[in-house]
Structures are given as structure tokens and as C-alpha cells.
PDB file of C-alpha atoms in Angstrom:
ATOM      1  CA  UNK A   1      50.800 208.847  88.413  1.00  0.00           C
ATOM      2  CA  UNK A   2      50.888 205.958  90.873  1.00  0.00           C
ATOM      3  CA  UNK A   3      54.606 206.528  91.597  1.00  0.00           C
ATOM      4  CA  UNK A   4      53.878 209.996  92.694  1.00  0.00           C
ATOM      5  CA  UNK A   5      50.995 208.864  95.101  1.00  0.00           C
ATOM      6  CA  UNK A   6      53.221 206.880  96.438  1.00  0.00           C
ATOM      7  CA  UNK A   7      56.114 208.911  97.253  1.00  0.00           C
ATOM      8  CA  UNK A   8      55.568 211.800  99.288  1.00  0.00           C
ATOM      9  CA  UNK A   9      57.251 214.821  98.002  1.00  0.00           C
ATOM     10  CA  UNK A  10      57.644 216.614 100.862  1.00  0.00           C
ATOM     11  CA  UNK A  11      57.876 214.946 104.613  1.00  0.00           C
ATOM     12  CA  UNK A  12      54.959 217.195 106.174  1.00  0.00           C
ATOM     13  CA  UNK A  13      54.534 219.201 109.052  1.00  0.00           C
ATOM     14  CA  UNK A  14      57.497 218.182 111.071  1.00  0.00           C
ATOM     15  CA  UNK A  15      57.326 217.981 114.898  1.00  0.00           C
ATOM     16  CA  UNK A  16      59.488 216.528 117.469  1.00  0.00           C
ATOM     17  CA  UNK A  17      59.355 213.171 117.463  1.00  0.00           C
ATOM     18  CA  UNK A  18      59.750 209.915 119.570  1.00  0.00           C
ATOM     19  CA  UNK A  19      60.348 207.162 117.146  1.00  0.00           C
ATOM     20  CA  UNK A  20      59.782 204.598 119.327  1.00  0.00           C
ATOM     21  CA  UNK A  21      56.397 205.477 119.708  1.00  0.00           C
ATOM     22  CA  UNK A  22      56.096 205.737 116.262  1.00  0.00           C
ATOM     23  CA  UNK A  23      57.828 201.716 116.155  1.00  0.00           C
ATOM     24  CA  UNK A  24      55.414 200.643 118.996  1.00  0.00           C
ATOM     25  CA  UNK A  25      52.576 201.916 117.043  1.00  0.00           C
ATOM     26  CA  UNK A  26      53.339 200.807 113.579  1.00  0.00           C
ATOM     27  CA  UNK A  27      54.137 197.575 115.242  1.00  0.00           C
ATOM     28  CA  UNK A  28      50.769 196.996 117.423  1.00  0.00           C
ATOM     29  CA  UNK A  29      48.975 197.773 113.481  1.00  0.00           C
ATOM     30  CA  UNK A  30      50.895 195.150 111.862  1.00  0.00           C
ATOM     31  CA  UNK A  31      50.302 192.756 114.476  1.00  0.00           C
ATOM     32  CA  UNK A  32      46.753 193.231 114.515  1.00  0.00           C
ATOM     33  CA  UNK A  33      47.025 192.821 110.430  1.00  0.00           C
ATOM     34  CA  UNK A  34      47.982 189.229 111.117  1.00  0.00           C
ATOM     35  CA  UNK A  35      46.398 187.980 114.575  1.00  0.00           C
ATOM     36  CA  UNK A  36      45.787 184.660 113.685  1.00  0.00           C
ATOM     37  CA  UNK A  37      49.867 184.165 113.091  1.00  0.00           C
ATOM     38  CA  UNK A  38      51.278 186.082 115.909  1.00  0.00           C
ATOM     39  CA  UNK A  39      51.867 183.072 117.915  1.00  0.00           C
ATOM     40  CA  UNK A  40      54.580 182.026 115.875  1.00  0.00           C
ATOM     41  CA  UNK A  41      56.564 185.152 116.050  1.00  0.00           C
ATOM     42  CA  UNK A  42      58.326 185.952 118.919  1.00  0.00           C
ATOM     43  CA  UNK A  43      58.963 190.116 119.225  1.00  0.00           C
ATOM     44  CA  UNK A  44      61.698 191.318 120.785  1.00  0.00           C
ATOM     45  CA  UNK A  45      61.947 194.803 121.698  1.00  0.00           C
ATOM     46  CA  UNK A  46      65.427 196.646 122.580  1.00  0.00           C
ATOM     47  CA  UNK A  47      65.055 200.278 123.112  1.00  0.00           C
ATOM     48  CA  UNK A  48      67.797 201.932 124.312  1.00  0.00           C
ATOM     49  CA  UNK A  49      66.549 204.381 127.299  1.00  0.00           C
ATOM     50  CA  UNK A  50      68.436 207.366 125.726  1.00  0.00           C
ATOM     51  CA  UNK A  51      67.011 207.903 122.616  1.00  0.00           C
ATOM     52  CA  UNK A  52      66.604 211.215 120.965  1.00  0.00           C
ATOM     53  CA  UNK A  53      63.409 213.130 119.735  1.00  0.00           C
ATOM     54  CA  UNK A  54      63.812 213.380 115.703  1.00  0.00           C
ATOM     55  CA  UNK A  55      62.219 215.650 113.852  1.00  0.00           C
ATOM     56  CA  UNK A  56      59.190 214.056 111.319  1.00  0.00           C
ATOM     57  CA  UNK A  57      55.971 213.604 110.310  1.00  0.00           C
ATOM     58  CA  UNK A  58      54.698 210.904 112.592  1.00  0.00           C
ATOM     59  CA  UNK A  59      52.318 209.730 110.479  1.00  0.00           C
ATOM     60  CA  UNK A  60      54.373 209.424 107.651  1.00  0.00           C
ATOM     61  CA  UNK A  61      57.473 207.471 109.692  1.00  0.00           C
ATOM     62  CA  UNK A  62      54.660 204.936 110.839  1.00  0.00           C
ATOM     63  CA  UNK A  63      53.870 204.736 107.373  1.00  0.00           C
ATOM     64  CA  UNK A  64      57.266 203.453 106.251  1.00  0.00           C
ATOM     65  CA  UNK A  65      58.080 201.528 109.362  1.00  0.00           C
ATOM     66  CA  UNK A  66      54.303 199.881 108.542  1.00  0.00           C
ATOM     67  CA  UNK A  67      55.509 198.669 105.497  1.00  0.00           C
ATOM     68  CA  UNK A  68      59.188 197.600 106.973  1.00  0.00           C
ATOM     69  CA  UNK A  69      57.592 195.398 109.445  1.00  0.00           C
ATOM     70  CA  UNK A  70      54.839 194.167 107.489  1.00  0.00           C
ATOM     71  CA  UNK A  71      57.170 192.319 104.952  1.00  0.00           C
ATOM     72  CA  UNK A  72      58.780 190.924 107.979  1.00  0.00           C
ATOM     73  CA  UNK A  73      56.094 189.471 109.219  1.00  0.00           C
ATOM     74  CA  UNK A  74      55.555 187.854 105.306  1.00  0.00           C
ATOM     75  CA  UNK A  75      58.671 186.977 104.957  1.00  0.00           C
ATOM     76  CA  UNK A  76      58.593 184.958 108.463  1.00  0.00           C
ATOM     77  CA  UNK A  77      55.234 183.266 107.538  1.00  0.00           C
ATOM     78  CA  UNK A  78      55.901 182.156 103.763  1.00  0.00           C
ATOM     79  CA  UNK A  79      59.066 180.458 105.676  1.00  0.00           C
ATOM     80  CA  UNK A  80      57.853 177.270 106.172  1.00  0.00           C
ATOM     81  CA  UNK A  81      60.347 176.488 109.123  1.00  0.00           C
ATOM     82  CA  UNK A  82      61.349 178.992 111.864  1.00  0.00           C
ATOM     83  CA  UNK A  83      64.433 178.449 112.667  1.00  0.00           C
ATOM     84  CA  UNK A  84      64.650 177.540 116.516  1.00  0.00           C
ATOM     85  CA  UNK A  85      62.417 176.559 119.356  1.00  0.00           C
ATOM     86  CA  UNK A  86      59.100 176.709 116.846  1.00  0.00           C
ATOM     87  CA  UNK A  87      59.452 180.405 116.218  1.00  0.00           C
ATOM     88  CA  UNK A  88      60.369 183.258 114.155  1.00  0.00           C
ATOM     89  CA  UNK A  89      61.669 186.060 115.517  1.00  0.00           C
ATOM     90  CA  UNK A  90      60.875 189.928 115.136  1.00  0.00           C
ATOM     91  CA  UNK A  91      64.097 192.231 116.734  1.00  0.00           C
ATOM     92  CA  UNK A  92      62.849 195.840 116.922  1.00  0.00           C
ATOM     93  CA  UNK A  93      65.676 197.950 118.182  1.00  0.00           C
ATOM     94  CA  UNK A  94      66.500 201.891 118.575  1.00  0.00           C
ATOM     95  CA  UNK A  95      70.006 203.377 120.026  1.00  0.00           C
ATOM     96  CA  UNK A  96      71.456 206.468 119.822  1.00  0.00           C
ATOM     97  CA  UNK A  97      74.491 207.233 117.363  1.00  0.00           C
ATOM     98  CA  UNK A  98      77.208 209.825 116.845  1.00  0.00           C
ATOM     99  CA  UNK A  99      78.988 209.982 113.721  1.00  0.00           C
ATOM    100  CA  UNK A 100      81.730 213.187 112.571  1.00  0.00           C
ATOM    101  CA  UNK A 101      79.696 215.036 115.270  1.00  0.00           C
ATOM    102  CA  UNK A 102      76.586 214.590 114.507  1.00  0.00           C
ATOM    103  CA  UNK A 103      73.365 213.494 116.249  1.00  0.00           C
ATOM    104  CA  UNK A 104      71.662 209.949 114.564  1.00  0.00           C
ATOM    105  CA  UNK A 105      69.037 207.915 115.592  1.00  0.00           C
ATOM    106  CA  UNK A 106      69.323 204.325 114.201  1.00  0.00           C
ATOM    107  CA  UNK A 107      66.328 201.501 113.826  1.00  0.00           C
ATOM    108  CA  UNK A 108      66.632 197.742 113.793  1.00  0.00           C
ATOM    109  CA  UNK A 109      63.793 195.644 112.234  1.00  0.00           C
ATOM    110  CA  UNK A 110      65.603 192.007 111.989  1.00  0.00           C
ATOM    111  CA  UNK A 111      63.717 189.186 110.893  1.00  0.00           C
ATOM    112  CA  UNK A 112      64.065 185.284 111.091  1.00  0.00           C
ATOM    113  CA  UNK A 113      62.257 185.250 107.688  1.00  0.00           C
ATOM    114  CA  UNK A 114      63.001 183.976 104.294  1.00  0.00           C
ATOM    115  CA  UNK A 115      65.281 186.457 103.517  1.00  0.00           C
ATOM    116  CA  UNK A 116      66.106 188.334 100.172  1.00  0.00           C
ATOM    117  CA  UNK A 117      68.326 187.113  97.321  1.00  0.00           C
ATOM    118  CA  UNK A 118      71.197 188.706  96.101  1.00  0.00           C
ATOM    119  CA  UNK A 119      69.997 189.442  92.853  1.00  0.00           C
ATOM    120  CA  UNK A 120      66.807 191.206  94.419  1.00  0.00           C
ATOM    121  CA  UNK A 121      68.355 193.392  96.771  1.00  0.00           C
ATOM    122  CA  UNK A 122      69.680 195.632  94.337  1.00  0.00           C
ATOM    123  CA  UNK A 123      65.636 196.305  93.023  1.00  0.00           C
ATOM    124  CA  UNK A 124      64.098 195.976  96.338  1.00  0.00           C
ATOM    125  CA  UNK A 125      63.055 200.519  96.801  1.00  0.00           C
ATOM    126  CA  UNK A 126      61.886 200.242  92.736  1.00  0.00           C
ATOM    127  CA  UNK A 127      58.453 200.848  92.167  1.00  0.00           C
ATOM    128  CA  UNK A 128      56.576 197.938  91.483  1.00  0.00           C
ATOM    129  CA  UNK A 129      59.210 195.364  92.040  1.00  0.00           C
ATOM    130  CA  UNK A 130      57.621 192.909  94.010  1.00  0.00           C
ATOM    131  CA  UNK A 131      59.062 188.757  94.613  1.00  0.00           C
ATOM    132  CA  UNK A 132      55.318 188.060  96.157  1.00  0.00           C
ATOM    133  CA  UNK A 133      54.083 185.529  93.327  1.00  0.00           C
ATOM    134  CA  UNK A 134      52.560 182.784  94.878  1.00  0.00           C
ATOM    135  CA  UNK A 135      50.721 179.808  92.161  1.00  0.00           C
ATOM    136  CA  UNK A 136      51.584 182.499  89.348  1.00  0.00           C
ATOM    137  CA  UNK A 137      49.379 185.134  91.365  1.00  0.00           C
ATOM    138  CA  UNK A 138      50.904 188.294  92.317  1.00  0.00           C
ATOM    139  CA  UNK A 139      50.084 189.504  96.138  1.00  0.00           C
ATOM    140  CA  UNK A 140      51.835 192.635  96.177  1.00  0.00           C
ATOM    141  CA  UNK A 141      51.916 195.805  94.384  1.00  0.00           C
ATOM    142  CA  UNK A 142      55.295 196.663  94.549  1.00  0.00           C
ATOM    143  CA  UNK A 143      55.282 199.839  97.136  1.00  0.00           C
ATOM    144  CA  UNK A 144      55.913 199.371 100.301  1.00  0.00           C
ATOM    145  CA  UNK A 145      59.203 199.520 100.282  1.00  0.00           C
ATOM    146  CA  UNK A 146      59.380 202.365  97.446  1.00  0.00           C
ATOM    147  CA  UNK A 147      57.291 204.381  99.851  1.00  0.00           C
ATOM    148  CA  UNK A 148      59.011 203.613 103.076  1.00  0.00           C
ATOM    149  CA  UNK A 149      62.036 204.650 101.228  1.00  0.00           C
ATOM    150  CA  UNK A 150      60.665 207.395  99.895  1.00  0.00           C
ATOM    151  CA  UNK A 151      58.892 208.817 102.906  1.00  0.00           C
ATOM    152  CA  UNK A 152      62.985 208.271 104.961  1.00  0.00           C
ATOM    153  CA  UNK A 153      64.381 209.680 102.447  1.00  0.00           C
ATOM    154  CA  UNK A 154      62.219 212.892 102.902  1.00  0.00           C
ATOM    155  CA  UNK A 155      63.128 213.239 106.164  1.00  0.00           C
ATOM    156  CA  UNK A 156      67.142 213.043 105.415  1.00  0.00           C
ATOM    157  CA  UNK A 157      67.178 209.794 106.747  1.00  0.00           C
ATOM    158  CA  UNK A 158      68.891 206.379 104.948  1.00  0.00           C
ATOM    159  CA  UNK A 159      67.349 202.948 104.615  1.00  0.00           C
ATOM    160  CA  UNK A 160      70.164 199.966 104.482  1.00  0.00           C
ATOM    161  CA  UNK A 161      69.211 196.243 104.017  1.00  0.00           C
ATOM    162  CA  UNK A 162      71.126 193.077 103.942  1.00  0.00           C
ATOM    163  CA  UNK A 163      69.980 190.167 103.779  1.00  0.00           C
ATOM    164  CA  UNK A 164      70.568 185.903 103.049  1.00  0.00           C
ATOM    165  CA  UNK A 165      68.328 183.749 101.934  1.00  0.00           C
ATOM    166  CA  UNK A 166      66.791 180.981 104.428  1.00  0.00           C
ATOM    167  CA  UNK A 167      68.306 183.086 107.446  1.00  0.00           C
ATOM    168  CA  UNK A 168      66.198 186.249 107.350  1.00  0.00           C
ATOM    169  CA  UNK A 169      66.711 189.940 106.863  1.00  0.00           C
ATOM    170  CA  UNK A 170      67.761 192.999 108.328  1.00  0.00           C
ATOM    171  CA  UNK A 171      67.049 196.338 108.031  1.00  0.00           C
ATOM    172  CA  UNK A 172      68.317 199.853 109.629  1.00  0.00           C
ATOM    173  CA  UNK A 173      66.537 202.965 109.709  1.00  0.00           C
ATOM    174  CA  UNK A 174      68.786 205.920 110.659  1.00  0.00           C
ATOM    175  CA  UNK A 175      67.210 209.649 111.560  1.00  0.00           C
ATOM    176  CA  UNK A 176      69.194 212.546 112.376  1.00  0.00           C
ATOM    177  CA  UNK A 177      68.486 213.485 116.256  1.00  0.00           C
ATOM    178  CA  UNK A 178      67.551 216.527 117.520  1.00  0.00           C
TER     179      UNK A 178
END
């Protein structure tokens, strides 16, 4: 079925992994997806220098952190007005994290975009689910974010969001280290 495409089922040949490669990368592809825009979002990278390898299927992770940033970027440019200075504002961020002992690797994609209500937050990793309707038309097919969470959750990881409306969005990847 579609779902199943999707959704991988299994998270691949895992290999040691620096995810801020794999960030940089899926980054530099969404950024080429929308050239003629990129000069009204400033990116700001933060990458702490201590960062630990994770295990994954790099493909896969620049899969889901494709789609992350890539309704970002949407969500900045369907905002008519950035808000400050002219731009919007892409925050991509990686630090290390301990928690009971164990070894985490958290992401930060942050947005200045139009941000998600309330009442769509709770429907955002369904398959399918999609808010991008513009003039009636529907733009998206629902699985980016069903397959980014998917593809995370493969790998043992979580995917948290929160987000408010007209001040943008924010969402945090978090791997277990190596």
C-alpha cells in the first residue's frame, strides 16, 4: 500500500554516523529545491564541536531530515511577513545529551514560519494529513512527515514538535549516540 512505501520497516544497513553531515547535506538539497527564495531565509547553523557518531542509515536520516526542513522552508515562504529585519530564519542545531546514563544526540530545525495550529499538531505524523490547500488545490501528499517519523522511529530515535501559529515552529530530533 502507499503507507507501507512510505514507512520503512526496517532502518537499513546501519553504519556509524555523523549527523551533521547528514543535516548539512539534507540541507544544501532543500536549498537547492527552492533557489529562487533563499534570499529571504537566513540559516543559522549551531553545531556543537562534540557531537557523537550515531548509528543509521544515512540515507534514510537525510530522508527524514529532507522532509523536516523542507516544510520549514514552506512554512517560512507561505508567511507573508518574516518577522524581523526582512527575513525568516532557519536554526539548524546539534548538541550532545545525557539522560539516566545514556548517550543522545539531539537536532534542532526551528523555523520563523507560519507555524502549526493546535488542533493540527496532534495529526501532523498521520498519513496523508496534509494543511497545504492553497485556492481549494491540495500541494501535498501527506508524507513527509509520516515518513520522517517513521524512518526516526526505526532507528530508536523520537521526533517532538511544538509549535504557535504566526511565530513559527520547532522541531527536535533525538538519536541515541554511540
Amino acid at each position: 500500500t502507499f503507507t507501507e512505501f512510505a514507512k520503512p520497516t526496517t532502518a537499513g544497513k546501519q553504519v556509524p554516523v555523523r549527523i551533521t553531515e547528514v543535516c548539512e547535506s539534507a540541507l544544501l538539497l532543500v536549498r537547492s529545491q527552492f533557489s529562487d527564495d533563499v534570499e529571504t531565509i537566513e540559516i543559522q547553523q549551531m553545531f556543537s564541536p562534540d557531537i557523537p557518531l550515531v548509528m543509521g542509515d544515512e540515507g534514510q536520516l537525510r530522508r527524514a531530515f529532507v522532509a523536516i526542513i523542507h516544510n520549514a522552508f514552506e512554512a517560512m515562504l507561505l508567511r507573508p511577513e518574516p518577522p524581523s529585519e526582512g527575513k525568516h530564519v532557519l536554526r539548524l542545531s546539534a548538541r550532545p545529551h545525557v539522560e539516566e546514563g545514556h548517550r543522545f544526540v539531539a537536532v534542532l530545525i526551528e523555523d520563523t514560519g507560519r507555524g502549526i495550529p493546535e488542533k493540527h499538531l496532534a495529526r501532523i505524523f498521520e498519513p496523508g494529513f496534509t494543511t497545504k490547500i492553497e485556492k481549494g488545490t491540495v500541494r501535498g501528499l501527506g508524507m513527509g512527515l509520516f515518513s520522517a517519523y517513521g524512518i526516526i522511529d526505526t532507528h530508536g530515535g523520537e521526533i517532538n514538535i511544538e509549535s504557535e501559529v504566526d511565530r513559527g515552529t520547532k522541531v527536535v530530533v533525538t538519536l541515541s549516540a554511540l
